[in-house]
């Protein structure tokens, strides 16, 4: 059996059928084909193409917003972070806000469910001619992206980190000397090493019989890089902020005294 996905071929045929029906009355054969398309709606089952949205956006978006506020406040309240040049603070914020937010979701135990996104009709695109449908259309959350996020959260929940472990782990993520164009990269590298050392010092007395826990924590933290900021933005915050730029809002929160 042919398992190749023909979604793009279908979309092209279906789009042409819709356009033809909008502009004129179709002949009998076109009507029959359009009728078949309507009675057997097609959805792409490819995980990379299947777009999703939150099942309970009102509740989850509110809880996610609270986690994001806590995330920014955590950064603002770090004395070492405030000692950095504003330029470096901005670069580090841009680099780490998404993984820190995910850690916040894990720490708060915030779980969520998704469902398939309703597809916008071709008629809506034609009649509205909105800017959001231009060449810069945002990439929508996919099931494969959400699956990565949920897998990451489950790994952290299985570790059952203490508040101190979460705090020092966040420090290792914030102070990333590999972020390009840092003015105080050496200082940032020292801060990361201090955070890693503090994390190991916390882990040992809490789990004296588990010699591999520190390594597992760092290994699990490395999976945060597989989750894109765009996924976080579109899934949790686009329903709230609309067309606004989330990073600009975060910058305002960070530098608002």
PDB file of N, CA, C and O in Angstrom, residues 40-67:
ATOM      1  N   UNK A  40     -16.113  13.538   2.628  1.00  0.00           N
ATOM      2  CA  UNK A  40     -14.980  12.820   3.210  1.00  0.00           C
ATOM      3  C   UNK A  40     -13.861  13.801   3.500  1.00  0.00           C
ATOM      4  O   UNK A  40     -12.881  13.871   2.757  1.00  0.00           O
ATOM      5  N   UNK A  41     -14.023  14.651   4.526  1.00  0.00           N
ATOM      6  CA  UNK A  41     -13.013  15.664   4.831  1.00  0.00           C
ATOM      7  C   UNK A  41     -11.660  15.030   5.097  1.00  0.00           C
ATOM      8  O   UNK A  41     -11.558  14.000   5.755  1.00  0.00           O
ATOM      9  N   UNK A  42     -10.625  15.688   4.565  1.00  0.00           N
ATOM     10  CA  UNK A  42      -9.274  15.149   4.669  1.00  0.00           C
ATOM     11  C   UNK A  42      -8.463  15.950   5.666  1.00  0.00           C
ATOM     12  O   UNK A  42      -8.464  17.170   5.615  1.00  0.00           O
ATOM     13  N   UNK A  43      -7.799  15.258   6.533  1.00  0.00           N
ATOM     14  CA  UNK A  43      -6.852  15.907   7.448  1.00  0.00           C
ATOM     15  C   UNK A  43      -5.537  15.161   7.348  1.00  0.00           C
ATOM     16  O   UNK A  43      -5.504  13.941   7.313  1.00  0.00           O
ATOM     17  N   UNK A  44      -4.464  15.934   7.306  1.00  0.00           N
ATOM     18  CA  UNK A  44      -3.153  15.307   7.217  1.00  0.00           C
ATOM     19  C   UNK A  44      -2.808  14.641   8.540  1.00  0.00           C
ATOM     20  O   UNK A  44      -2.900  15.251   9.594  1.00  0.00           O
ATOM     21  N   UNK A  45      -2.433  13.374   8.484  1.00  0.00           N
ATOM     22  CA  UNK A  45      -2.056  12.656   9.687  1.00  0.00           C
ATOM     23  C   UNK A  45      -0.569  12.704   9.966  1.00  0.00           C
ATOM     24  O   UNK A  45      -0.097  12.125  10.935  1.00  0.00           O
ATOM     25  N   UNK A  46       0.189  13.367   9.095  1.00  0.00           N
ATOM     26  CA  UNK A  46       1.623  13.497   9.328  1.00  0.00           C
ATOM     27  C   UNK A  46       1.841  14.372  10.558  1.00  0.00           C
ATOM     28  O   UNK A  46       1.308  15.473  10.636  1.00  0.00           O
ATOM     29  N   UNK A  47       2.623  13.870  11.517  1.00  0.00           N
ATOM     30  CA  UNK A  47       2.826  14.603  12.765  1.00  0.00           C
ATOM     31  C   UNK A  47       3.465  15.959  12.526  1.00  0.00           C
ATOM     32  O   UNK A  47       3.205  16.916  13.243  1.00  0.00           O
ATOM     33  N   UNK A  48       4.320  16.044  11.493  1.00  0.00           N
ATOM     34  CA  UNK A  48       5.013  17.304  11.238  1.00  0.00           C
ATOM     35  C   UNK A  48       4.097  18.337  10.611  1.00  0.00           C
ATOM     36  O   UNK A  48       4.401  19.527  10.648  1.00  0.00           O
ATOM     37  N   UNK A  49       2.979  17.905  10.027  1.00  0.00           N
ATOM     38  CA  UNK A  49       2.053  18.833   9.380  1.00  0.00           C
ATOM     39  C   UNK A  49       0.808  19.110  10.224  1.00  0.00           C
ATOM     40  O   UNK A  49       0.133  20.110  10.001  1.00  0.00           O
ATOM     41  N   UNK A  50       0.508  18.228  11.126  1.00  0.00           N
ATOM     42  CA  UNK A  50      -0.751  18.306  11.878  1.00  0.00           C
ATOM     43  C   UNK A  50      -0.692  19.447  12.887  1.00  0.00           C
ATOM     44  O   UNK A  50      -0.014  19.375  13.901  1.00  0.00           O
ATOM     45  N   UNK A  51      -1.400  20.513  12.609  1.00  0.00           N
ATOM     46  CA  UNK A  51      -1.390  21.676  13.495  1.00  0.00           C
ATOM     47  C   UNK A  51      -2.410  21.499  14.606  1.00  0.00           C
ATOM     48  O   UNK A  51      -3.481  20.925  14.413  1.00  0.00           O
ATOM     49  N   UNK A  52      -2.052  22.007  15.790  1.00  0.00           N
ATOM     50  CA  UNK A  52      -2.889  21.821  16.970  1.00  0.00           C
ATOM     51  C   UNK A  52      -3.026  23.125  17.738  1.00  0.00           C
ATOM     52  O   UNK A  52      -2.286  24.090  17.512  1.00  0.00           O
ATOM     53  N   UNK A  53      -3.967  23.136  18.658  1.00  0.00           N
ATOM     54  CA  UNK A  53      -4.169  24.273  19.555  1.00  0.00           C
ATOM     55  C   UNK A  53      -4.591  23.733  20.918  1.00  0.00           C
ATOM     56  O   UNK A  53      -4.908  22.548  21.061  1.00  0.00           O
ATOM     57  N   UNK A  54      -4.586  24.597  21.912  1.00  0.00           N
ATOM     58  CA  UNK A  54      -4.958  24.180  23.259  1.00  0.00           C
ATOM     59  C   UNK A  54      -6.428  23.797  23.335  1.00  0.00           C
ATOM     60  O   UNK A  54      -7.288  24.455  22.742  1.00  0.00           O
ATOM     61  N   UNK A  55      -6.705  22.754  24.082  1.00  0.00           N
ATOM     62  CA  UNK A  55      -8.089  22.326  24.275  1.00  0.00           C
ATOM     63  C   UNK A  55      -8.830  23.297  25.175  1.00  0.00           C
ATOM     64  O   UNK A  55     -10.012  23.577  24.953  1.00  0.00           O
ATOM     65  N   UNK A  56      -8.164  23.803  26.207  1.00  0.00           N
ATOM     66  CA  UNK A  56      -8.774  24.772  27.139  1.00  0.00           C
ATOM     67  C   UNK A  56      -7.925  26.038  27.182  1.00  0.00           C
ATOM     68  O   UNK A  56      -7.198  26.270  28.162  1.00  0.00           O
ATOM     69  N   UNK A  57      -7.968  26.863  26.137  1.00  0.00           N
ATOM     70  CA  UNK A  57      -7.054  28.001  26.043  1.00  0.00           C
ATOM     71  C   UNK A  57      -7.244  29.050  27.136  1.00  0.00           C
ATOM     72  O   UNK A  57      -6.252  29.621  27.601  1.00  0.00           O
ATOM     73  N   UNK A  58      -8.472  29.301  27.546  1.00  0.00           N
ATOM     74  CA  UNK A  58      -8.700  30.336  28.557  1.00  0.00           C
ATOM     75  C   UNK A  58      -7.971  30.001  29.861  1.00  0.00           C
ATOM     76  O   UNK A  58      -7.260  30.831  30.430  1.00  0.00           O
ATOM     77  N   UNK A  59      -8.144  28.791  30.313  1.00  0.00           N
ATOM     78  CA  UNK A  59      -7.536  28.363  31.572  1.00  0.00           C
ATOM     79  C   UNK A  59      -6.024  28.221  31.451  1.00  0.00           C
ATOM     80  O   UNK A  59      -5.256  28.756  32.276  1.00  0.00           O
ATOM     81  N   UNK A  60      -5.566  27.528  30.415  1.00  0.00           N
ATOM     82  CA  UNK A  60      -4.146  27.241  30.275  1.00  0.00           C
ATOM     83  C   UNK A  60      -3.337  28.495  29.960  1.00  0.00           C
ATOM     84  O   UNK A  60      -2.236  28.688  30.506  1.00  0.00           O
ATOM     85  N   UNK A  61      -3.867  29.358  29.109  1.00  0.00           N
ATOM     86  CA  UNK A  61      -3.146  30.593  28.774  1.00  0.00           C
ATOM     87  C   UNK A  61      -2.975  31.484  30.006  1.00  0.00           C
ATOM     88  O   UNK A  61      -1.931  32.126  30.175  1.00  0.00           O
ATOM     89  N   UNK A  62      -3.974  31.515  30.861  1.00  0.00           N
ATOM     90  CA  UNK A  62      -3.873  32.305  32.086  1.00  0.00           C
ATOM     91  C   UNK A  62      -2.801  31.727  33.004  1.00  0.00           C
ATOM     92  O   UNK A  62      -1.977  32.476  33.553  1.00  0.00           O
ATOM     93  N   UNK A  63      -2.785  30.421  33.164  1.00  0.00           N
ATOM     94  CA  UNK A  63      -1.776  29.792  34.012  1.00  0.00           C
ATOM     95  C   UNK A  63      -0.381  29.930  33.400  1.00  0.00           C
ATOM     96  O   UNK A  63       0.601  30.148  34.120  1.00  0.00           O
ATOM     97  N   UNK A  64      -0.291  29.818  32.086  1.00  0.00           N
ATOM     98  CA  UNK A  64       0.997  29.962  31.412  1.00  0.00           C
ATOM     99  C   UNK A  64       1.523  31.391  31.545  1.00  0.00           C
ATOM    100  O   UNK A  64       2.733  31.600  31.719  1.00  0.00           O
ATOM    101  N   UNK A  65       0.632  32.368  31.475  1.00  0.00           N
ATOM    102  CA  UNK A  65       1.042  33.766  31.639  1.00  0.00           C
ATOM    103  C   UNK A  65       1.609  34.004  33.032  1.00  0.00           C
ATOM    104  O   UNK A  65       2.602  34.731  33.197  1.00  0.00           O
ATOM    105  N   UNK A  66       1.005  33.379  34.028  1.00  0.00           N
ATOM    106  CA  UNK A  66       1.514  33.511  35.395  1.00  0.00           C
ATOM    107  C   UNK A  66       2.905  32.893  35.516  1.00  0.00           C
ATOM    108  O   UNK A  66       3.783  33.439  36.188  1.00  0.00           O
ATOM    109  N   UNK A  67       3.122  31.766  34.849  1.00  0.00           N
ATOM    110  CA  UNK A  67       4.446  31.133  34.857  1.00  0.00           C
ATOM    111  C   UNK A  67       5.467  32.033  34.177  1.00  0.00           C
ATOM    112  O   UNK A  67       6.606  32.176  34.648  1.00  0.00           O
TER     113      UNK A  67
END
